[in-house]
Amino acid sequence: MQHANVVVATAQILARCAGAARARLAQHCERLYVDEAHHVAAPTWRAVADLFANKEVVQFTATPYREDGQHLAGRLIYTYPLHLAQENGYFARINYRSVVNLADPDLAVAEAAVSQLRGDLSDGFDHLLMARVSSIARAKQVVEIYERLAPDLHPLRLDTSFAESTRRRHRQQLLDRDTRIIVCVNMLGEGYDLPALKVAAIHDPQKSLAVTLQFIGRFTRTGGGRLGEASAFVPLQVAGVDDRLRRLYGEDADWNEVISDLTEHHVGQEKERTDFEQSFGSLPHEIALRSIHPKMSTVTYRSSTELIWDPDKIYDLFEDKLLTTQLGINNRDKVVWWVSREATPVRWGDFASFNELVHHLYVVHVDDAAGFLYVNSTNNATTHEEIAKAVGGENVDLIRGETLYRILAKVSRRVPTNVGLLDSVSRTHRFSMHVGHDVLYAWRGEGGTKMKTNIFAHGFADGRSVSFGASRKGRVWSHEEADDIHDWVRWVRQVGPAITDASISLESVMSGWRVPVSESTRF
């Protein structure tokens, strides 16, 4: 150890070492460099990183975000855009081909990919083809197609159903070019360096952005004059995929532009998130910031005078009801959050000797540039006027009434799924809630003459499915769940400007609905 300047190891190897050996290794090292750092959230990798908790840790990854929402820790200090990597010759261009064939998409993808491979070989390129499938059963089906189409290229399977010795032999046959086609199930993954993989036949597309980008990166590596541009063939299907991948799997998509846009956009989002988290000057020690997933919900206030920012008044307002003895305060972005511990009566009887202990999350954001104050809480019993006045000043007023329905203008092709009605005449049926096919009543006949107290609707915005709900009492919400507080802040900043936009007529909002109709006959 004392005679080495650099120690290279894998997380798996270190996991097999004794705890004392790992601790001694960390003691003698000044800093830790982590490649493929998106794995750091996994237990084996996290155990290694924790050994260097008090030392400098530098992480490298192409996807600094995880689909499961787990945090990689640290902050982004440098990003290298994909378009620069292509311009500087580190990544090859990749040509995407959408294959449309509903009758036999596997055959169509295989034919297109094999044709591309033969063309590349005839042009003098040393290219290999990888067919990606989602299961061993699928691999057995697909490899038979390649065996029929290209027996001279000796297609092989590579998956965990083979013994390790067989897998090793198949990999070697690929390296020796005894085969030019390999059908894989979660094999030759990240870290496997084989730049000659230049034709991707993606029979079963991945469903998430991060995994897709890692997979594509395998084919864009450069490696000398005998390698050309990469090609990818994908059946035209977008059902069930991540909304962010719809552009990628579009029929006329240019993957070089789309991938660059997607990666730079989401890396930029991650940088915003880490900057946001670093801006908290105080944080509760009882609850981790990244463990909080607030609902997309808010009540919105605005002030007749300039909004103030005084989060410390929450200490006086909640006094002994705070679970988090310290507030989470971000003065740069004007966000404060805390968790309360409140005693409430049990719902099944009247008792003075005991009660229920309920914990509520509160998040407040003051968007002083736009002039709005937002309050989110798991306690929906009130509209939290006392909190808004404590943080934003005595002159704040809750935005309520029909104006909140303007938020529904953001939803195109909107279909009402929940509608509350208030009858000002009937005392016995003053309020009613209508869901499913029953919403027809809320829009026709007697229901059309009653006041709507709240509306929830599904539809589309920016090419993806969305939902919004609004209540006359002042609440706006969505069925989405925020990944974290930063996600909620980004969502909530669209609410105030939308519900106060006088250019949006309530008449157009209330008339632009697609109301489901029950049919009793077949067409």
Coordinates of C-alpha atoms in Angstrom, one line a residue:
M1 CA 0.0 0.0 0.0
Q2 CA 2.7 2.5 1.0
H3 CA 4.6 1.9 -2.3
A4 CA 1.5 2.6 -4.5
N5 CA 0.2 6.0 -5.7
V6 CA -3.0 4.6 -7.2
V7 CA -5.1 1.6 -6.2
V8 CA -7.6 0.3 -8.8
A9 CA -10.4 -2.0 -7.5
T10 CA -14.0 -2.9 -8.2
A11 CA -16.8 -2.6 -5.6
Q12 CA -17.4 -6.4 -5.8
I13 CA -13.7 -7.1 -4.9
L14 CA -13.7 -4.7 -2.0
A15 CA -16.9 -6.2 -0.7
R16 CA -15.1 -9.6 -0.4
C17 CA -12.4 -8.0 1.7
A18 CA -12.5 -8.0 5.5
G19 CA -13.8 -4.8 7.1
A20 CA -10.4 -4.1 8.7
A21 CA -8.7 -4.3 5.3
R22 CA -11.2 -1.9 3.7
A23 CA -10.8 0.5 6.6
R24 CA -7.0 0.4 6.3
L25 CA -7.2 1.0 2.5
A26 CA -9.4 4.0 3.0
Q27 CA -7.1 5.4 5.7
H28 CA -4.1 5.4 3.4
C29 CA -6.0 7.0 0.4
E30 CA -6.5 10.7 0.2
R31 CA -9.5 10.6 -2.2
L32 CA -11.8 8.2 -4.0
Y33 CA -12.5 8.3 -7.7
V34 CA -15.7 6.5 -8.8
D35 CA -16.4 5.5 -12.4
E36 CA -20.0 4.6 -13.4
A37 CA -21.1 6.6 -10.4
H38 CA -24.8 6.1 -11.0
H39 CA -24.3 2.8 -9.2
V40 CA -23.2 4.5 -5.9
A41 CA -26.8 4.3 -4.5
A42 CA -26.5 0.4 -4.6
P43 CA -25.6 -1.1 -1.2
T44 CA -22.2 -2.6 -2.4
W45 CA -21.0 0.6 -3.9
R46 CA -22.4 2.7 -1.1
A47 CA -20.5 0.7 1.5
V48 CA -17.2 1.7 -0.4
A49 CA -18.2 5.3 -0.7
D50 CA -19.1 5.5 3.0
L51 CA -15.5 4.5 3.9
F52 CA -14.5 7.9 2.4
A53 CA -17.2 9.9 4.1
N54 CA -14.7 12.5 5.4
K55 CA -12.6 12.6 2.3
E56 CA -12.9 14.0 -1.2
V57 CA -15.0 11.8 -3.5
V58 CA -14.9 12.5 -7.3
Q59 CA -17.6 10.7 -9.3
F60 CA -17.9 10.2 -13.1
T61 CA -21.1 9.0 -14.9
A62 CA -22.9 9.6 -18.2
T63 CA -26.2 9.6 -16.4
P64 CA -26.0 11.6 -13.1
Y65 CA -29.6 10.6 -12.2
R66 CA -31.4 7.4 -11.3
E67 CA -34.8 6.3 -12.4
D68 CA -35.6 5.1 -8.8
G69 CA -35.0 8.5 -7.4
Q70 CA -32.1 7.5 -5.2
H71 CA -29.5 10.3 -4.7
L72 CA -25.9 10.0 -5.9
A73 CA -24.8 12.6 -3.4
G74 CA -22.5 15.5 -4.2
R75 CA -22.9 18.3 -6.7
L76 CA -22.2 18.6 -10.4
I77 CA -19.0 20.4 -11.1
Y78 CA -18.4 19.7 -14.8
T79 CA -20.4 18.3 -17.7
Y80 CA -19.1 17.3 -21.1
P81 CA -21.9 17.5 -23.7
L82 CA -22.5 14.7 -26.1
H83 CA -22.3 16.9 -29.1
L84 CA -18.8 17.9 -28.1
A85 CA -17.8 14.3 -27.7
Q86 CA -19.0 13.6 -31.2
E87 CA -17.3 16.7 -32.6
N88 CA -14.0 15.7 -30.9
G89 CA -14.2 12.2 -32.2
Y90 CA -14.8 10.3 -28.9
F91 CA -18.3 9.2 -29.9
A92 CA -19.4 8.1 -33.3
R93 CA -22.7 9.3 -34.8
I94 CA -25.6 6.8 -34.5
N95 CA -28.2 6.5 -37.3
Y96 CA -31.6 5.5 -36.0
R97 CA -34.1 3.5 -38.1
S98 CA -37.7 3.0 -37.1
V99 CA -39.0 -0.3 -38.4
V100 CA -42.7 -0.4 -39.1
N101 CA -44.1 -3.9 -39.4
L102 CA -47.1 -4.9 -37.3
A103 CA -47.2 -8.5 -38.8
D104 CA -43.7 -9.6 -37.7
P105 CA -41.7 -6.8 -36.1
D106 CA -38.9 -9.2 -35.0
L107 CA -38.3 -10.4 -38.6
A108 CA -38.4 -6.8 -40.0
V109 CA -35.9 -5.6 -37.4
A110 CA -33.6 -8.5 -38.0
E111 CA -33.7 -8.1 -41.8
A112 CA -32.9 -4.4 -41.6
A113 CA -30.1 -4.9 -39.2
V114 CA -28.5 -7.8 -41.1
S115 CA -28.7 -5.8 -44.3
Q116 CA -27.0 -2.9 -42.6
L117 CA -24.3 -5.2 -41.2
R118 CA -23.6 -6.8 -44.7
G119 CA -23.4 -3.3 -46.2
D120 CA -20.9 -2.2 -43.6
L121 CA -18.8 -5.3 -44.0
S122 CA -18.8 -4.8 -47.8
D123 CA -17.6 -1.2 -47.3
G124 CA -14.6 -2.5 -45.3
F125 CA -15.8 -1.8 -41.8
D126 CA -15.1 -4.3 -39.0
H127 CA -18.6 -4.1 -37.5
L128 CA -20.6 -6.5 -35.2
L129 CA -24.3 -6.7 -34.6
M130 CA -26.0 -7.0 -31.2
A131 CA -29.6 -7.9 -30.9
R132 CA -31.2 -6.8 -27.7
V133 CA -34.1 -8.8 -26.2
S134 CA -35.7 -8.7 -22.7
S135 CA -35.7 -12.4 -21.7
I136 CA -34.0 -15.7 -22.4
A137 CA -37.3 -17.0 -23.9
R138 CA -37.2 -14.1 -26.3
A139 CA -33.5 -14.7 -27.1
K140 CA -34.3 -18.3 -28.1
Q141 CA -37.0 -17.1 -30.5
V142 CA -35.0 -14.2 -32.0
V143 CA -31.7 -16.1 -32.5
E144 CA -33.6 -18.6 -34.8
I145 CA -34.5 -15.7 -37.0
Y146 CA -30.9 -14.6 -37.4
E147 CA -29.8 -18.2 -38.0
R148 CA -32.3 -18.3 -41.0
L149 CA -31.3 -14.9 -42.3
A150 CA -27.5 -15.1 -41.9
P151 CA -26.2 -18.6 -41.2
D152 CA -22.8 -17.5 -42.7
L153 CA -22.4 -14.9 -39.9
H154 CA -22.9 -17.6 -37.2
P155 CA -25.3 -15.9 -34.8
L156 CA -25.0 -16.9 -31.2
R157 CA -26.9 -16.3 -27.9
L158 CA -25.3 -14.9 -24.8
D159 CA -27.4 -15.1 -21.6
T160 CA -27.3 -16.5 -18.1
S161 CA -28.9 -19.9 -19.2
F162 CA -25.4 -20.9 -20.3
A163 CA -22.6 -22.0 -18.0
E164 CA -19.8 -19.5 -17.5
S165 CA -17.4 -21.5 -19.6
T166 CA -19.9 -21.3 -22.5
R167 CA -20.5 -17.6 -22.1
R168 CA -16.7 -17.1 -22.1
R169 CA -16.4 -19.1 -25.3
H170 CA -19.2 -17.2 -27.0
R171 CA -17.6 -13.8 -26.1
Q172 CA -14.3 -15.0 -27.4
Q173 CA -15.9 -16.1 -30.7
L174 CA -17.2 -12.6 -31.0
L175 CA -13.8 -11.1 -30.3
D176 CA -12.2 -13.5 -32.9
R177 CA -15.0 -12.6 -35.4
D178 CA -16.0 -16.3 -35.7
T179 CA -19.5 -14.8 -35.2
R180 CA -20.7 -11.4 -36.3
I181 CA -24.1 -11.5 -34.6
I182 CA -24.8 -11.9 -30.9
V183 CA -28.3 -12.0 -29.3
C184 CA -28.0 -10.7 -25.7
V185 CA -30.0 -10.6 -22.6
N186 CA -28.4 -8.2 -20.2
M187 CA -24.9 -9.0 -21.4
L188 CA -22.0 -7.0 -22.7
G189 CA -23.2 -4.2 -20.5
E190 CA -21.6 -1.0 -19.4
G191 CA -17.9 -1.2 -18.9
Y192 CA -17.5 -3.9 -21.7
D193 CA -15.3 -2.2 -24.2
L194 CA -16.0 -3.5 -27.8
P195 CA -16.1 -0.5 -30.2
A196 CA -16.8 -2.8 -33.1
L197 CA -20.4 -3.2 -31.9
K198 CA -21.9 -0.8 -34.4
V199 CA -25.3 -2.3 -35.4
A200 CA -28.0 -2.4 -32.7
A201 CA -31.1 -4.4 -33.3
I202 CA -33.3 -3.4 -30.4
H203 CA -36.1 -6.0 -30.6
D204 CA -37.3 -5.0 -27.0
P205 CA -36.7 -1.4 -26.3
Q206 CA -35.9 -0.4 -22.7
K207 CA -38.6 1.5 -20.8
S208 CA -36.5 4.1 -19.0
L209 CA -34.2 7.0 -20.2
A210 CA -31.1 6.2 -18.1
V211 CA -30.9 2.5 -19.1
T212 CA -31.5 3.5 -22.8
L213 CA -28.8 6.0 -22.8
Q214 CA -26.3 3.6 -21.2
F215 CA -27.2 1.0 -23.8
I216 CA -26.8 3.4 -26.8
G217 CA -23.4 4.6 -25.5
R218 CA -22.1 1.0 -26.2
F219 CA -22.4 1.6 -29.9
T220 CA -21.1 5.1 -30.2
R221 CA -17.5 4.4 -29.2
T222 CA -14.8 5.1 -31.7
G223 CA -11.8 2.8 -32.4
G224 CA -9.8 3.5 -35.6
G225 CA -10.3 3.7 -39.3
R226 CA -12.0 0.4 -39.7
L227 CA -15.0 1.5 -37.7
G228 CA -17.8 3.7 -39.2
E229 CA -21.0 5.2 -37.9
A230 CA -23.4 3.2 -35.7
S231 CA -26.9 2.1 -36.6
A232 CA -29.9 1.3 -34.5
F233 CA -33.1 -0.5 -35.6
V234 CA -36.1 -0.3 -33.4
P235 CA -39.7 -1.5 -34.0
L236 CA -42.1 1.5 -34.0
Q237 CA -43.8 1.1 -30.6
V238 CA -44.1 3.6 -27.8
A239 CA -46.7 1.9 -25.5
G240 CA -45.5 1.7 -21.9
V241 CA -42.2 3.6 -22.5
D242 CA -41.0 6.5 -20.4
D243 CA -42.7 9.7 -21.7
R244 CA -39.2 11.2 -22.2
L245 CA -38.4 8.4 -24.7
R246 CA -41.3 9.1 -27.1
R247 CA -39.2 11.6 -29.0
L248 CA -36.3 9.1 -29.1
Y249 CA -38.6 6.4 -30.6
G250 CA -40.3 8.7 -33.0
E251 CA -40.5 7.5 -36.7
D252 CA -38.3 10.4 -38.0
A253 CA -36.1 11.0 -34.9
D254 CA -32.5 12.1 -35.4
W255 CA -30.9 10.3 -32.4
N256 CA -27.8 12.5 -32.4
E257 CA -29.9 15.5 -31.8
V258 CA -32.6 13.9 -29.6
I259 CA -30.1 12.1 -27.3
S260 CA -28.0 15.3 -27.0
D261 CA -31.2 17.2 -26.1
L262 CA -32.4 14.6 -23.6
T263 CA -29.0 14.2 -21.9
E264 CA -28.2 17.9 -21.6
H265 CA -31.8 18.6 -20.4
H266 CA -31.7 16.0 -17.6
V267 CA -28.1 16.7 -16.6
G268 CA -29.1 20.3 -16.4
Q269 CA -32.1 19.4 -14.2
E270 CA -29.8 17.4 -11.9
K271 CA -27.5 20.3 -11.6
E272 CA -30.4 22.6 -10.7
R273 CA -31.5 20.0 -8.1
T274 CA -28.0 19.7 -6.5
D275 CA -27.6 23.5 -6.5
F276 CA -31.1 23.8 -4.8
E277 CA -30.1 21.3 -2.1
Q278 CA -26.8 22.9 -1.5
S279 CA -28.6 26.2 -0.9
F280 CA -30.2 25.0 2.4
G281 CA -28.4 26.8 5.1
S282 CA -30.2 24.7 7.8
L283 CA -31.7 21.2 7.6
P284 CA -33.4 19.0 10.2
H285 CA -31.3 16.1 11.3
E286 CA -34.3 13.9 11.9
I287 CA -35.3 13.5 8.2
A288 CA -33.2 13.4 5.0
L289 CA -34.2 16.0 2.4
R290 CA -34.1 13.4 -0.4
S291 CA -36.5 11.2 1.5
I292 CA -39.4 13.6 1.1
H293 CA -41.8 13.1 -1.8
P294 CA -44.5 15.8 -1.5
K295 CA -47.8 15.5 -3.4
M296 CA -48.3 17.9 -6.3
S297 CA -50.7 20.1 -4.4
T298 CA -50.9 23.7 -3.2
V299 CA -52.9 26.6 -2.0
T300 CA -51.8 29.9 -3.5
Y301 CA -51.5 33.3 -1.9
R302 CA -50.6 36.7 -3.3
S303 CA -50.1 40.0 -1.5
S304 CA -51.4 43.6 -2.0
T305 CA -47.8 44.7 -1.1
E306 CA -44.4 43.2 -1.6
L307 CA -44.1 39.7 -0.2
I308 CA -41.8 39.3 2.7
W309 CA -39.7 36.3 3.6
D310 CA -39.6 35.4 7.3
P311 CA -39.5 31.6 7.7
D312 CA -38.2 31.8 11.3
K313 CA -41.7 32.8 12.4
I314 CA -42.7 29.1 12.0
Y315 CA -40.9 28.4 15.2
D316 CA -43.3 30.6 17.1
L317 CA -46.3 29.4 15.2
F318 CA -45.8 25.7 15.8
E319 CA -43.8 25.9 19.1
D320 CA -43.9 22.5 20.7
K321 CA -45.6 20.8 17.7
L322 CA -42.4 20.5 15.7
L323 CA -41.0 17.1 15.1
T324 CA -38.1 18.6 13.1
T325 CA -36.5 20.7 15.8
Q326 CA -34.8 22.7 13.0
L327 CA -36.5 24.1 9.9
G328 CA -35.2 23.3 6.5
I329 CA -34.5 26.8 5.1
N330 CA -33.3 27.8 1.6
N331 CA -32.9 31.6 1.6
R332 CA -31.7 31.7 -2.0
D333 CA -34.9 30.0 -3.5
K334 CA -37.1 31.1 -0.5
V335 CA -38.2 27.6 0.5
V336 CA -38.9 26.3 4.0
W337 CA -40.1 22.9 5.1
W338 CA -40.7 21.1 8.4
V339 CA -42.7 18.2 9.9
S340 CA -45.2 18.6 12.7
R341 CA -46.2 16.2 15.4
E342 CA -49.9 17.0 16.3
A343 CA -52.3 15.2 18.6
T344 CA -55.8 14.8 17.2
P345 CA -58.9 13.1 18.7
V346 CA -59.6 9.6 17.6
R347 CA -62.4 9.3 15.0
W348 CA -64.3 6.5 16.7
G349 CA -65.2 8.0 20.0
D350 CA -64.9 10.9 22.5
F351 CA -62.1 10.4 24.9
A352 CA -60.1 12.9 27.0
S353 CA -57.5 10.4 28.2
F354 CA -55.9 9.6 24.8
N355 CA -55.7 10.7 21.2
E356 CA -53.9 10.0 17.9
L357 CA -50.5 11.3 17.0
V358 CA -50.3 12.6 13.4
H359 CA -47.2 13.8 11.5
H360 CA -47.7 16.4 8.8
L361 CA -45.3 17.7 6.2
Y362 CA -45.4 21.4 5.4
V363 CA -43.5 23.1 2.5
V364 CA -43.7 26.8 1.8
H365 CA -42.3 28.6 -1.3
V366 CA -42.2 32.3 -1.9
D367 CA -41.9 33.2 -5.6
D368 CA -41.3 36.9 -5.1
A369 CA -40.4 37.5 -8.7
A370 CA -43.9 36.4 -9.8
G371 CA -45.6 37.6 -6.6
F372 CA -47.0 34.3 -5.2
L373 CA -46.7 32.3 -2.0
Y374 CA -47.4 28.6 -2.1
V375 CA -48.2 26.2 0.8
N376 CA -48.1 22.4 0.5
S377 CA -49.2 20.2 3.3
T378 CA -50.4 16.7 4.0
N379 CA -52.9 18.4 6.3
N380 CA -55.8 19.3 4.0
A381 CA -58.2 20.4 6.7
T382 CA -57.4 24.1 6.3
T383 CA -55.9 26.4 3.7
H384 CA -53.1 27.4 6.1
E385 CA -53.7 31.2 6.2
E386 CA -51.8 31.5 9.5
I387 CA -48.7 30.0 7.9
A388 CA -48.9 32.2 4.8
K389 CA -49.2 35.3 6.9
A390 CA -46.4 34.3 9.2
V391 CA -43.9 33.7 6.3
G392 CA -45.2 36.1 3.7
G393 CA -46.7 39.0 5.7
E394 CA -50.1 40.0 6.9
N395 CA -51.2 41.3 3.5
V396 CA -51.4 38.0 1.8
D397 CA -54.7 36.8 0.4
L398 CA -55.8 33.3 -0.7
I399 CA -56.7 33.0 -4.4
R400 CA -60.0 31.1 -4.4
G401 CA -63.2 30.8 -6.5
E402 CA -63.8 29.9 -10.1
T403 CA -60.6 31.6 -11.2
L404 CA -58.8 28.4 -10.0
Y405 CA -60.4 26.5 -12.9
R406 CA -58.1 28.3 -15.3
I407 CA -55.4 25.7 -14.4
L408 CA -57.5 23.2 -16.4
A409 CA -56.7 25.3 -19.6
K410 CA -53.2 23.7 -19.5
V411 CA -54.9 20.3 -20.3
S412 CA -55.9 19.6 -23.9
R413 CA -58.5 17.0 -24.8
R414 CA -59.5 17.1 -21.1
V415 CA -62.0 14.6 -19.7
P416 CA -63.6 15.2 -16.3
T417 CA -63.2 12.3 -13.9
N418 CA -64.3 13.9 -10.6
V419 CA -66.9 16.7 -10.2
G420 CA -68.4 18.1 -7.0
L421 CA -71.7 19.9 -7.2
L422 CA -73.3 22.4 -4.7
D423 CA -77.1 22.7 -4.8
S424 CA -78.2 26.1 -3.4
V425 CA -81.8 25.1 -3.3
S426 CA -82.0 21.6 -1.9
R427 CA -81.0 21.3 1.8
T428 CA -81.2 17.5 1.8
H429 CA -78.8 17.0 -1.1
R430 CA -76.7 20.2 -0.8
F431 CA -73.4 18.6 -1.9
S432 CA -72.8 15.7 -4.2
M433 CA -69.7 14.1 -5.7
H434 CA -69.8 12.5 -9.2
V435 CA -67.1 10.2 -10.6
G436 CA -66.7 7.8 -13.6
H437 CA -69.8 7.7 -15.9
D438 CA -71.7 9.7 -13.2
V439 CA -69.9 12.9 -14.3
L440 CA -72.4 13.1 -17.2
Y441 CA -74.9 14.2 -14.6
A442 CA -72.6 17.1 -13.6
W443 CA -72.6 18.5 -17.1
R444 CA -76.2 17.8 -18.3
G445 CA -79.7 18.2 -17.1
E446 CA -80.2 19.4 -13.5
G447 CA -76.4 19.0 -12.8
G448 CA -75.7 21.7 -15.4
T449 CA -77.6 24.3 -13.3
K450 CA -75.6 23.6 -10.0
M451 CA -72.4 25.2 -8.9
K452 CA -69.3 23.1 -9.4
T453 CA -67.2 23.1 -6.2
N454 CA -64.3 21.1 -7.6
I455 CA -63.2 19.5 -10.8
F456 CA -60.5 17.0 -11.6
A457 CA -59.6 16.1 -15.2
H458 CA -57.2 14.0 -17.2
G459 CA -55.8 15.0 -20.6
F460 CA -52.6 15.9 -22.5
A461 CA -50.0 18.6 -22.4
D462 CA -46.7 18.8 -24.2
G463 CA -47.4 15.4 -25.8
R464 CA -47.8 13.5 -22.5
S465 CA -50.7 12.5 -20.2
V466 CA -51.3 14.9 -17.4
S467 CA -53.9 15.6 -14.7
F468 CA -55.1 18.7 -12.8
G469 CA -57.7 19.4 -10.2
A470 CA -59.0 22.6 -8.7
S471 CA -61.3 23.5 -5.9
R472 CA -63.2 26.8 -5.4
K473 CA -61.9 26.8 -1.8
G474 CA -58.4 27.5 -3.1
R475 CA -56.6 24.2 -3.7
V476 CA -54.9 23.0 -7.0
W477 CA -53.5 19.5 -7.3
S478 CA -52.4 16.7 -9.6
H479 CA -52.2 12.9 -9.2
E480 CA -48.4 13.2 -9.8
E481 CA -46.0 12.7 -6.9
A482 CA -42.9 14.9 -6.7
D483 CA -39.5 13.2 -6.7
D484 CA -38.4 15.7 -4.1
I485 CA -39.1 19.3 -2.9
H486 CA -37.2 20.7 -5.9
D487 CA -39.6 18.9 -8.2
W488 CA -42.6 20.4 -6.3
V489 CA -41.1 23.9 -6.5
R490 CA -40.7 23.6 -10.3
W491 CA -44.3 22.3 -10.6
V492 CA -45.9 24.9 -8.3
R493 CA -44.4 27.9 -10.1
Q494 CA -46.7 27.3 -13.0
V495 CA -49.9 27.4 -10.8
G496 CA -50.0 31.1 -9.8
P497 CA -49.5 32.6 -13.3
A498 CA -52.1 30.2 -14.8
I499 CA -54.9 30.8 -12.3
T500 CA -54.5 34.6 -12.5
D501 CA -54.1 34.8 -16.3
A502 CA -57.0 37.1 -17.3
S503 CA -56.5 36.1 -20.9
I504 CA -57.9 32.7 -20.1
S505 CA -61.7 32.9 -20.2
L506 CA -63.6 30.7 -17.8
E507 CA -66.2 30.2 -20.4
S508 CA -63.7 28.6 -22.8
V509 CA -62.4 26.4 -20.0
M510 CA -65.8 25.2 -18.9
S511 CA -66.9 24.5 -22.5
G512 CA -63.8 22.7 -23.8
W513 CA -64.5 19.2 -22.4
R514 CA -64.7 15.7 -23.8
V515 CA -67.5 14.1 -21.8
P516 CA -67.6 10.3 -22.0
V517 CA -70.9 8.9 -23.4
S518 CA -72.2 5.4 -22.5
E519 CA -73.0 3.3 -25.6
S520 CA -75.4 0.4 -25.5
T521 CA -74.9 -0.9 -29.1
R522 CA -72.0 -2.0 -31.1
F523 CA -70.8 -0.2 -34.2

